[in-house]
Coordinates of C-alpha atoms and ligand atoms in Angstrom, one line a residue:
M1 CA -8.7 19.2 22.1
R2 CA -12.5 20.2 22.0
Q3 CA -13.7 19.8 18.2
S4 CA -15.5 22.8 18.2
Q5 CA -12.5 25.0 18.5
L6 CA -10.1 23.1 16.3
L7 CA -9.8 24.2 12.6
L8 CA -11.2 20.9 11.2
P9 CA -12.7 22.2 7.6
T10 CA -13.9 18.7 6.1
L11 CA -15.5 18.6 2.9
K12 CA -18.5 16.3 2.0
E13 CA -17.5 16.3 -1.8
N14 CA -14.4 15.0 -3.4
P15 CA -12.2 18.1 -4.9
A16 CA -12.3 17.9 -8.6
D17 CA -8.5 17.9 -9.3
A18 CA -7.6 15.4 -6.8
D19 CA -6.4 12.3 -8.6
V20 CA -5.5 9.9 -5.8
A21 CA -7.3 8.6 -2.6
S22 CA -4.4 10.1 -0.3
H23 CA -4.8 13.3 -1.8
R24 CA -8.9 13.5 -2.1
L25 CA -8.8 12.4 1.6
M26 CA -6.2 14.4 2.9
L27 CA -8.3 17.3 1.3
R28 CA -11.5 16.4 2.7
A29 CA -10.4 15.5 6.1
G30 CA -9.1 18.8 6.7
L31 CA -5.3 17.9 7.0
I32 CA -3.9 20.5 3.8
R33 CA -4.8 23.3 2.1
Q34 CA -3.2 24.4 -1.5
V35 CA -1.2 27.6 -1.5
A36 CA 0.4 27.5 -5.1
A37 CA 1.0 24.5 -7.0
G38 CA 3.0 22.0 -4.8
V39 CA 3.2 24.0 -2.1
Y40 CA 0.9 23.5 0.8
T41 CA -0.5 24.4 4.3
W42 CA -0.7 21.9 6.9
L43 CA -4.2 22.4 9.3
P44 CA -3.7 21.4 12.6
L45 CA -4.9 17.5 12.7
G46 CA -2.4 16.9 9.5
L47 CA 0.4 19.1 11.6
R48 CA -0.2 16.2 14.4
V49 CA 0.4 13.7 11.9
I50 CA 3.6 14.8 10.9
R51 CA 4.8 15.6 14.4
K52 CA 4.0 11.8 15.2
L53 CA 6.5 10.7 12.0
E54 CA 8.4 12.8 13.1
N55 CA 9.0 11.5 16.9
I56 CA 9.0 8.1 15.6
I57 CA 11.8 8.7 13.2
R58 CA 14.1 11.1 15.8
E59 CA 13.5 8.0 18.2
E60 CA 14.4 5.4 15.8
L61 CA 17.6 7.7 14.4
N62 CA 18.8 8.8 17.5
R63 CA 18.9 5.5 18.8
S64 CA 21.1 4.2 15.8
G65 CA 23.4 7.0 17.1
A66 CA 22.9 9.5 14.8
Q67 CA 22.9 13.3 15.6
E68 CA 20.7 16.0 14.8
V69 CA 21.6 19.7 13.3
L70 CA 19.4 22.0 11.3
M71 CA 20.7 23.6 8.2
P72 CA 19.6 26.6 6.4
V73 CA 17.3 26.7 3.6
V74 CA 18.7 29.0 2.1
Q75 CA 22.2 27.8 0.5
P76 CA 24.9 30.1 -1.2
A77 CA 26.1 29.0 -4.8
E78 CA 29.5 28.9 -4.3
L79 CA 29.3 25.7 -2.3
W80 CA 26.9 24.5 -5.4
E81 CA 30.1 25.5 -7.7
E82 CA 32.7 23.5 -5.6
T83 CA 30.9 20.2 -6.5
G84 CA 29.9 21.6 -9.8
R85 CA 26.6 20.8 -9.3
W86 CA 25.6 24.3 -9.7
A87 CA 25.9 24.1 -13.6
K88 CA 24.7 20.3 -13.4
M89 CA 21.0 20.9 -11.7
G90 CA 18.4 21.7 -13.7
P91 CA 15.6 24.2 -13.2
E92 CA 14.5 21.9 -10.2
L93 CA 17.3 24.1 -8.5
L94 CA 15.2 27.0 -8.0
R95 CA 17.8 30.2 -7.9
F96 CA 17.6 33.4 -6.9
E97 CA 19.6 36.7 -5.9
D98 CA 20.2 38.7 -2.5
R99 CA 20.4 42.6 -2.6
H100 CA 23.9 42.4 -3.3
D101 CA 23.6 40.2 -6.5
R102 CA 25.0 37.1 -4.7
D103 CA 23.7 33.5 -6.4
F104 CA 21.5 31.6 -3.8
C105 CA 19.1 28.5 -4.1
L106 CA 16.4 27.0 -1.7
G107 CA 17.7 23.8 -0.7
P108 CA 16.3 20.7 -2.7
T109 CA 18.8 18.7 -0.7
H110 CA 22.0 19.2 1.1
E111 CA 25.2 17.3 0.9
E112 CA 27.6 20.7 0.0
I113 CA 26.1 22.1 3.4
I114 CA 26.7 19.0 5.3
T115 CA 29.8 18.5 3.6
D116 CA 31.4 22.1 4.3
L117 CA 30.3 22.4 8.1
F118 CA 32.2 18.5 8.2
R119 CA 35.3 20.0 6.7
R120 CA 35.6 22.9 9.2
E121 CA 34.4 21.2 12.1
V122 CA 36.1 17.6 11.8
H123 CA 39.6 17.4 12.1
S124 CA 40.6 13.7 13.5
Y125 CA 39.8 10.3 12.6
K126 CA 39.1 9.8 16.3
Q127 CA 35.9 11.9 15.8
L128 CA 34.7 9.1 12.9
P129 CA 32.2 7.4 11.9
C130 CA 29.8 10.0 12.5
N131 CA 26.0 10.7 11.2
F132 CA 24.2 14.0 11.1
Y133 CA 20.6 14.2 10.2
Q134 CA 17.8 16.9 9.9
I135 CA 14.3 17.2 10.0
Q136 CA 13.8 19.9 7.1
T137 CA 11.9 21.9 4.6
K138 CA 13.5 21.1 1.0
F139 CA 12.2 23.0 -2.3
R140 CA 12.5 21.4 -5.5
D141 CA 10.9 22.9 -8.5
E142 CA 9.2 20.1 -10.0
I143 CA 7.8 19.8 -13.7
R144 CA 4.9 18.6 -12.7
P145 CA 4.0 18.6 -8.8
R146 CA 0.9 16.0 -8.6
F147 CA -0.6 14.2 -6.2
G148 CA -0.8 16.3 -3.4
V149 CA 2.1 16.5 -0.7
M150 CA 3.3 13.1 -2.6
R151 CA 4.9 15.1 -5.0
A152 CA 5.2 18.6 -4.0
R153 CA 7.6 21.3 -4.6
E154 CA 7.9 22.4 -0.7
F155 CA 8.1 19.7 1.6
T156 CA 9.5 18.2 4.5
M157 CA 12.3 15.3 4.2
K158 CA 14.5 13.8 6.8
D159 CA 17.9 13.8 5.1
G160 CA 21.0 12.0 6.9
Y161 CA 24.7 12.1 6.0
S162 CA 27.4 10.1 7.5
F163 CA 31.1 10.1 7.3
D164 CA 33.4 7.2 7.5
L165 CA 37.0 6.1 7.9
D166 CA 37.1 3.2 5.5
Q167 CA 34.8 0.8 3.6
A168 CA 34.2 -1.8 6.3
S169 CA 32.9 1.1 8.5
F170 CA 31.3 2.6 6.1
D171 CA 29.4 -0.9 5.3
R172 CA 28.3 -1.0 8.9
T173 CA 27.1 2.2 8.7
Y174 CA 24.9 1.9 5.8
Q175 CA 23.4 -1.6 7.0
G176 CA 22.8 0.2 10.6
M177 CA 20.9 3.2 8.2
Y178 CA 18.6 0.2 6.1
D179 CA 18.0 -1.6 9.8
C180 CA 16.7 1.8 11.2
Y181 CA 14.6 2.5 8.1
C182 CA 12.9 -0.4 8.3
R183 CA 12.3 -0.2 12.0
I184 CA 10.8 3.2 11.3
L185 CA 8.3 2.0 8.4
S186 CA 7.5 -0.9 10.2
R187 CA 6.6 1.7 13.5
M188 CA 4.4 3.4 11.0
D189 CA 2.3 -0.4 10.2
L190 CA 3.2 0.6 6.6
D191 CA 3.6 -2.5 4.5
F192 CA 7.1 -1.7 2.4
R193 CA 10.1 -3.5 0.5
P194 CA 13.5 -1.9 0.2
V195 CA 14.3 -2.2 -3.7
E196 CA 18.1 -1.6 -5.6
A197 CA 17.7 1.9 -7.2
D198 CA 19.2 4.1 -9.3
A199 CA 21.1 6.9 -7.8
G200 CA 19.9 10.1 -9.9
N201 CA 21.1 13.3 -9.3
I202 CA 22.7 12.8 -5.8
G203 CA 25.6 10.5 -7.3
G204 CA 26.9 7.5 -6.0
S205 CA 26.5 3.9 -6.6
N206 CA 24.5 1.0 -4.8
T207 CA 21.4 2.5 -3.7
H208 CA 18.3 1.4 -2.0
E209 CA 14.6 2.7 -2.2
F210 CA 12.0 2.1 0.6
Q211 CA 8.6 1.6 -1.4
V212 CA 5.5 1.5 0.1
L213 CA 3.2 -0.6 -1.5
A214 CA 0.6 0.7 -3.5
E215 CA -1.7 0.6 -6.7
S216 CA -1.3 4.7 -6.5
G217 CA 2.7 4.6 -6.4
E218 CA 4.5 6.2 -9.4
D219 CA 7.1 3.4 -9.1
T220 CA 7.2 0.1 -10.5
I221 CA 9.2 -2.5 -8.3
V222 CA 10.3 -5.6 -9.5
Y223 CA 11.1 -8.6 -7.3
A224 CA 11.6 -12.2 -8.1
T225 CA 8.8 -14.7 -7.2
G226 CA 11.5 -17.1 -5.5
G227 CA 14.2 -15.0 -3.8
D228 CA 14.9 -12.0 -2.6
Y229 CA 15.4 -9.6 -5.4
A230 CA 13.8 -6.7 -5.5
A231 CA 14.7 -3.7 -7.7
N232 CA 13.1 -0.4 -9.0
L233 CA 12.3 -0.9 -12.6
E234 CA 14.3 1.9 -13.8
R235 CA 17.4 -0.4 -12.6
A236 CA 15.9 -3.6 -12.6
V237 CA 18.2 -6.6 -14.6
G238 CA 17.2 -9.7 -15.8
A239 CA 19.1 -12.8 -16.3
P240 CA 21.8 -13.3 -18.9
P241 CA 19.9 -13.9 -22.5
S242 CA 20.8 -17.4 -23.8
P243 CA 23.0 -18.3 -26.5
R244 CA 22.6 -17.0 -29.8
P245 CA 21.8 -19.8 -32.2
E246 CA 23.7 -20.2 -35.5
P247 CA 22.7 -18.0 -38.5
G248 CA 20.6 -19.6 -41.1
E249 CA 19.9 -18.8 -44.2
A250 CA 21.3 -15.4 -46.2
M251 CA 20.5 -11.9 -45.6
H252 CA 17.8 -10.0 -48.0
T253 CA 16.1 -7.2 -48.3
V254 CA 12.2 -7.4 -48.4
D255 CA 9.3 -4.3 -49.2
T256 CA 7.1 -3.9 -46.3
P257 CA 5.0 -0.8 -47.4
D258 CA 2.9 1.2 -44.8
C259 CA 4.5 -1.0 -41.9
T260 CA 5.6 1.6 -39.4
T261 CA 5.5 -0.3 -36.7
I262 CA 7.4 -3.9 -35.3
A263 CA 3.7 -5.3 -34.7
A264 CA 3.0 -4.5 -38.8
V265 CA 5.7 -5.8 -40.0
G266 CA 5.6 -8.8 -38.0
E267 CA 2.6 -9.6 -39.2
L268 CA 3.1 -9.2 -42.7
L269 CA 6.2 -11.5 -42.6
S270 CA 4.9 -14.1 -40.1
L271 CA 7.4 -13.6 -37.7
P272 CA 7.3 -12.8 -34.2
E273 CA 8.0 -9.9 -32.1
T274 CA 10.9 -11.2 -30.6
Q275 CA 12.3 -12.1 -34.2
C276 CA 12.5 -8.4 -35.5
V277 CA 14.7 -5.7 -33.4
K278 CA 13.7 -2.2 -33.5
T279 CA 15.9 0.7 -33.3
M280 CA 15.4 4.0 -32.2
L281 CA 17.5 7.6 -32.1
V282 CA 18.4 9.5 -28.8
R283 CA 20.0 12.5 -28.9
G284 CA 23.9 12.4 -28.2
E285 CA 26.4 14.8 -27.6
D286 CA 27.7 14.5 -31.4
G287 CA 24.6 13.9 -32.8
P288 CA 22.0 11.0 -32.5
I289 CA 23.0 7.8 -31.1
A290 CA 20.9 4.6 -32.2
I291 CA 19.4 2.4 -29.6
V292 CA 18.8 -1.3 -31.1
L293 CA 16.0 -3.4 -29.0
R294 CA 14.0 -6.6 -29.2
G295 CA 11.1 -6.0 -30.6
D296 CA 8.9 -6.9 -28.1
H297 CA 11.4 -5.0 -25.9
E298 CA 11.1 -1.0 -24.0
L299 CA 13.7 1.1 -24.0
N300 CA 15.1 2.3 -20.2
E301 CA 15.8 5.8 -20.1
I302 CA 17.5 5.7 -16.8
K303 CA 20.0 3.1 -18.1
V304 CA 20.3 4.9 -21.9
G305 CA 21.0 7.9 -20.0
K306 CA 24.0 6.5 -18.6
L307 CA 25.6 5.2 -21.8
P308 CA 29.0 7.0 -22.9
G309 CA 27.7 9.5 -25.2
V310 CA 23.8 9.9 -24.6
T311 CA 22.7 13.2 -23.4
N312 CA 21.3 12.5 -20.0
P313 CA 18.3 13.1 -19.1
V314 CA 17.5 11.2 -22.3
T315 CA 15.6 12.4 -25.3
F316 CA 14.2 11.4 -28.5
A317 CA 15.4 12.7 -31.8
E318 CA 12.3 13.9 -33.9
E319 CA 11.2 13.0 -37.5
S320 CA 13.2 15.6 -39.1
E321 CA 16.1 15.0 -37.1
I322 CA 16.2 11.1 -37.6
I323 CA 15.6 11.6 -41.6
S324 CA 18.6 13.8 -42.1
A325 CA 20.8 11.6 -39.8
V326 CA 19.8 8.2 -41.2
G327 CA 17.7 8.9 -44.6
C328 CA 14.5 7.3 -43.6
R329 CA 11.4 7.7 -41.1
P330 CA 11.7 6.0 -37.5
G331 CA 9.4 3.1 -38.6
S332 CA 12.2 1.6 -41.1
I333 CA 15.5 2.2 -39.1
G334 CA 18.1 -0.6 -38.5
P335 CA 21.2 -1.3 -37.6
V336 CA 22.8 -2.8 -41.2
N337 CA 24.8 0.4 -42.7
L338 CA 23.4 2.6 -39.9
A339 CA 25.2 6.2 -40.4
V340 CA 25.5 6.5 -36.9
P341 CA 26.8 5.1 -34.1
F342 CA 24.6 2.7 -31.9
Y343 CA 24.3 0.5 -28.5
V344 CA 22.7 -3.2 -28.9
D345 CA 20.6 -4.3 -25.8
E346 CA 22.0 -7.8 -25.3
Y347 CA 18.8 -9.3 -25.6
A348 CA 18.4 -8.3 -28.8
Y349 CA 22.3 -9.2 -29.4
A350 CA 21.1 -12.8 -28.7
V351 CA 18.9 -12.8 -31.6
A352 CA 19.9 -14.6 -34.8
D353 CA 18.1 -14.5 -38.3
F354 CA 16.0 -11.4 -37.1
C355 CA 14.5 -8.5 -39.0
C356 CA 15.2 -5.0 -38.8
G357 CA 14.6 -2.0 -40.9
A358 CA 16.7 -1.3 -43.8
N359 CA 17.0 2.4 -43.6
E360 CA 14.8 2.9 -46.9
E361 CA 11.3 3.8 -46.7
G362 CA 9.1 1.0 -47.0
R363 CA 12.2 -2.0 -46.6
H364 CA 13.2 -4.3 -44.0
H365 CA 15.8 -6.9 -44.1
V366 CA 15.2 -10.5 -43.0
N367 CA 17.7 -13.3 -42.0
V368 CA 20.1 -10.9 -40.3
N369 CA 22.3 -11.9 -38.1
W370 CA 25.1 -10.5 -35.7
E371 CA 29.0 -10.7 -36.5
R372 CA 27.8 -12.3 -40.0
D373 CA 25.8 -9.4 -41.9
L374 CA 26.9 -6.1 -39.2
T375 CA 29.6 -5.8 -36.8
V376 CA 29.1 -4.3 -32.9
D377 CA 32.3 -2.3 -31.9
A378 CA 33.5 -3.5 -28.4
G379 CA 31.3 -2.0 -25.3
R380 CA 28.2 -1.6 -27.7
V381 CA 26.5 -4.4 -26.1
V382 CA 24.3 -3.1 -23.2
D383 CA 21.9 -3.6 -21.2
A384 CA 19.0 -1.1 -22.3
R385 CA 15.5 -2.2 -21.9
N386 CA 12.9 -2.6 -19.2
V387 CA 12.7 -5.9 -17.4
V388 CA 9.6 -7.9 -18.5
A389 CA 7.3 -9.6 -15.8
G390 CA 7.9 -13.1 -15.8
E391 CA 11.3 -13.6 -17.4
P392 CA 13.4 -15.5 -15.0
A393 CA 15.2 -13.2 -12.2
P394 CA 18.9 -12.8 -12.4
D395 CA 19.9 -15.3 -9.3
G396 CA 17.9 -17.6 -10.6
Q397 CA 15.4 -17.7 -7.9
G398 CA 11.8 -17.9 -9.5
T399 CA 11.1 -15.5 -11.9
L400 CA 10.3 -11.5 -12.1
A401 CA 6.8 -9.9 -10.9
F402 CA 5.9 -6.6 -10.8
L403 CA 4.2 -4.2 -8.2
R404 CA 3.7 -0.3 -7.7
G405 CA 5.4 1.6 -5.4
I406 CA 5.6 5.0 -3.4
E407 CA 9.1 6.0 -2.3
V408 CA 9.1 7.3 0.8
G409 CA 12.7 6.6 1.7
H410 CA 16.2 6.3 -0.4
I411 CA 19.7 5.7 1.4
F412 CA 23.0 6.2 -0.9
Q413 CA 26.4 5.2 -0.9
L414 CA 28.2 8.5 -2.0
G415 CA 31.7 7.0 -2.2
T416 CA 33.7 10.4 -1.9
I417 CA 32.5 12.2 -4.4
Y418 CA 31.5 15.1 -2.4
S419 CA 34.3 15.0 0.4
E420 CA 36.8 15.0 -2.2
A421 CA 35.5 17.6 -4.6
M422 CA 34.9 19.7 -1.4
G423 CA 38.6 19.0 0.4
A424 CA 36.6 17.3 3.4
D425 CA 39.7 15.3 4.6
V426 CA 40.9 14.6 8.1
L427 CA 43.8 13.2 9.8
D428 CA 44.3 9.5 10.3
Q429 CA 46.7 8.1 12.9
D430 CA 49.9 9.1 10.9
G431 CA 49.1 12.6 10.6
K432 CA 48.1 12.0 7.0
P433 CA 45.1 13.6 5.2
L434 CA 42.4 11.0 4.6
V435 CA 39.3 11.5 2.6
P436 CA 36.2 10.1 4.7
I437 CA 33.8 7.7 2.6
M438 CA 30.2 9.3 2.6
G439 CA 26.6 7.7 2.7
C440 CA 23.3 9.9 2.6
Y441 CA 19.7 9.0 3.7
G442 CA 16.5 10.5 2.5
M443 CA 12.9 9.9 3.7
G444 CA 10.2 11.8 2.7
V445 CA 8.0 12.9 6.0
T446 CA 5.1 14.8 3.9
R447 CA 4.9 12.2 1.5
L448 CA 5.3 9.5 4.2
V449 CA 1.9 11.0 5.5
A450 CA 0.0 10.2 2.1
A451 CA 2.0 6.9 1.6
I452 CA 0.5 5.7 5.1
I453 CA -3.2 6.9 3.9
E454 CA -2.9 5.1 0.4
Q455 CA -2.5 2.0 2.3
N456 CA -4.9 3.0 5.2
H457 CA -8.5 4.1 3.8
D458 CA -11.6 3.1 3.2
E459 CA -14.8 4.5 1.0
V460 CA -16.0 7.0 3.7
G461 CA -12.2 8.3 4.9
I462 CA -9.0 7.7 6.4
K463 CA -7.7 4.8 9.0
W464 CA -5.2 5.8 10.8
P465 CA -2.6 3.3 12.2
A466 CA -2.6 3.9 16.1
P467 CA 1.1 5.1 16.1
V468 CA 0.5 8.0 13.5
A469 CA -3.3 9.0 14.4
P470 CA -3.6 12.5 15.0
F471 CA -5.6 11.6 18.3
H472 CA -6.1 8.3 19.7
V473 CA -10.1 8.9 20.9
H474 CA -12.5 10.3 19.4
I475 CA -15.6 11.1 21.6
V476 CA -18.9 12.1 19.6
A477 CA -21.2 13.7 21.9
L478 CA -24.7 13.3 20.3
N479 CA -26.6 16.5 21.3
Y480 CA -24.1 18.1 23.4
G481 CA -25.5 21.7 23.4
K482 CA -29.3 20.1 24.5
S483 CA -28.6 17.3 26.4
E484 CA -27.0 17.9 30.1
A485 CA -26.9 14.1 30.4
V486 CA -24.7 13.9 27.4
R487 CA -22.5 17.2 28.1
E488 CA -21.7 16.0 31.8
A489 CA -20.3 12.0 30.3
A490 CA -19.0 13.4 27.5
D491 CA -17.0 16.3 29.6
A492 CA -16.1 13.9 32.4
L493 CA -15.1 11.1 29.7
Y494 CA -13.2 14.2 28.1
Q495 CA -11.1 14.8 31.0
A496 CA -10.3 11.4 32.2
C497 CA -8.7 10.6 28.9
L498 CA -6.7 14.0 29.4
D499 CA -5.9 12.7 32.8
A500 CA -4.7 9.3 31.5
D501 CA -2.6 11.1 28.9
M502 CA -4.3 9.9 26.0
E503 CA -5.1 12.3 22.6
V504 CA -8.6 13.0 23.0
L505 CA -10.9 14.8 20.7
L506 CA -14.4 16.0 21.7
D507 CA -16.6 16.4 19.1
D508 CA -18.8 19.3 21.1
T509 CA -20.4 21.2 18.0
D510 CA -23.8 21.0 17.3
D511 CA -23.9 19.0 14.0
R512 CA -26.7 16.6 13.4
P513 CA -25.3 12.8 14.5
G514 CA -25.2 11.7 10.5
V515 CA -22.5 14.7 10.2
K516 CA -20.9 13.4 13.3
F517 CA -20.6 9.9 11.9
A518 CA -19.5 10.9 8.4
D519 CA -16.9 13.2 9.6
A520 CA -15.4 10.6 12.2
D521 CA -15.2 7.9 9.5
L522 CA -13.6 11.0 7.5
I523 CA -10.8 11.9 10.1
G524 CA -10.5 8.0 10.8
I525 CA -9.0 8.5 14.4
P526 CA -8.6 4.7 16.0
H527 CA -11.2 4.8 18.7
R528 CA -15.1 6.4 18.8
I529 CA -16.8 6.7 21.8
T530 CA -20.5 7.8 21.1
V531 CA -22.3 9.4 24.0
G532 CA -25.8 9.6 23.5
D533 CA -29.1 10.1 25.9
R534 CA -30.4 6.6 24.8
A535 CA -27.3 4.5 25.9
L536 CA -26.6 6.6 28.8
K537 CA -29.8 5.5 30.1
E538 CA -28.5 2.1 30.3
G539 CA -25.3 3.8 31.7
N540 CA -23.2 2.9 28.4
V541 CA -22.0 4.8 25.8
E542 CA -20.9 2.5 22.5
Y543 CA -17.5 1.8 21.1
K544 CA -16.1 1.6 17.7
A545 CA -12.6 1.1 16.1
R546 CA -12.3 2.7 13.1
T547 CA -10.6 -0.7 11.4
G548 CA -13.6 -2.4 11.4
G549 CA -16.3 -4.2 14.1
E550 CA -20.2 -3.0 14.9
A551 CA -20.3 -0.4 17.1
E552 CA -20.9 -2.2 20.5
P553 CA -22.7 -0.7 24.1
V554 CA -20.0 -0.6 26.5
P555 CA -20.8 0.4 30.4
V556 CA -19.3 4.4 31.0
A557 CA -17.1 3.0 34.0
D558 CA -15.4 0.5 31.6
I559 CA -14.7 2.4 28.6
L560 CA -10.8 3.5 29.1
R561 CA -9.8 0.2 30.0
R562 CA -11.3 -0.9 27.0
I563 CA -9.5 0.8 24.8
T564 CA -6.3 0.2 26.7
Q565 CA -7.3 -3.2 25.7
E566 CA -8.0 -3.0 22.3
D567 CA -4.1 -1.3 22.0
Ligands
ATP601 P1 11.4 11.0 -7.1 O1 12.1 9.7 -8.1 O2 10.2 10.6 -6.3 O3 11.7 12.1 -7.2 P2 13.9 11.6 -5.6 O4 15.1 10.4 -5.9 O5 13.9 12.8 -6.3 O6 12.4 11.1 -5.7 P3 15.7 11.6 -3.0 O7 16.3 13.1 -3.4 O8 16.3 10.2 -3.1 O9 14.1 12.1 -4.2 O10 15.0 12.0 -2.0 C1 14.3 11.7 -0.4 C2 13.1 11.5 -0.4 O11 12.5 12.5 -0.7 C3 12.5 10.8 -1.4 O12 12.7 9.2 -1.4 C4 11.0 10.9 -1.0 O13 10.3 10.5 -0.2 C5 11.0 12.3 -0.7 N1 10.7 13.2 -2.0 C6 11.4 13.5 -3.1 N2 11.1 14.6 -4.1 C7 9.7 14.5 -3.3 C8 8.8 15.4 -3.7 N3 8.5 16.6 -4.8 N4 7.7 15.7 -3.0 C9 7.5 15.0 -1.8 N5 8.5 14.3 -1.6 C10 9.5 14.3 -2.0
MG602 MG1 13.1 13.7 -7.5

């Protein structure tokens, strides 16, 4: 491609509203342009990267035996009603009516559509296992689209769905997809980690996310320093707490005027936060529910959202609701004689002689002991907290440490939730109906572009890894318009690259050398060949790899061989 003909609107300045490096660089390097919040046009350079990713994804999925289909973006409400998700999905699902007043949505995911296809077209156990995928546009009306294409409203996803006859067969399929995801991300030169994760809206259990390690990532990943354990903080668990010590002195109540935080109460009473418990009220189906945590721990909204009776997603009760439910303001709540039901985190339950709010303004109980001063109903001791860095790993292999990650893939074990709800069964060997076990496998293609840039850039621009680069070779011709020698040499080299099937971009613009070099660094093509009068006089061009090293003279005759060697 000749750069003079390419729509490549690079920007010198950092765009004002781009908070992360990948978003800034995608705008500056002319990869994307925003059309509406979370909705983007992909320009030629950006689209070339998408195509590279899609090719890698297709090659690996096809190799693993999955077959490609293409389902519609527009989905009828009836299918979503069959699984109950029409009512369950919140405003993220963009709904609309057609001219006949029929309800539709823009597909945020495709479980309903694939399960409908399956029940219509697959009837015999002999056709299983089968595994379908597509690479397609999704729409999710995200509450806060941000970080460019990382959290967009319209984006490209690879989504896949598998159907197996039994658990053993499904386990093989799931492992196959897990391995396939690892191969795909390795081929993109990404530093990533598969981690245990929460299943979210899709349903099912035992899921894995594929997290690309990056400081700018929205997710916190927890991993064991001494072993294989790795999980999203949303779901990470710690080791069981040590047994609770025996109770000491009798419980009594003390004045704690103006102490509304654990830190203030702890300081007044000379108690560490680990010796206090804190009580928070979340909304439940029948009024507020209290969650009791050790003073130094944070509430985990994903875990709490799953507790029976709690409304999901979790919302916290406001001060007025708290006062009318328990008779005091938030800083003085405690589990003793509490007027609302409560759950207690297992770590808070392991503390003896603790301090807690007395449900009276400015008063706290001290030396409180579980099962002596208050009882806890069966099933009410739960895991409700975020694990903390430095605590022992659940499997005893070292301690837990934190990293930031960008979720680029998520694979789910769906069980028979969808196949059962939609009556998608097949006939087994004896002619009896059998409900297949499903899996589903997502990968964010457009988010991957951003994730790759997060891991591969410096202060001047993108550094594309060769397998995903929009072009392989960038010929920067200095003074192309005026110097015949340069024009001839650059054109010849360009033609030689094309003849060798190399993806080559020729900078034949009239820009000044400084502008050309700055743009070359910004768009980050792996191999740069500079053609200029001075070097040409010696029979040379200049070679520079975007990943580093000084520019060095290379004889014109050797340059293509040199590039092949570098790869
Ligand atoms: P998140 O927790 O980031 O919202 P999710 O759990 O909703 O993700 P899935 O439903 O598992 O995501 O979707 C599969 C993949 O699609 C994700 O791993 C991610 O790479 C991508 N993806 C999801 N939402 C978006 C979005 N708003 N913009 C771009 N990519 C997305
Ligand atoms: Mg989401």
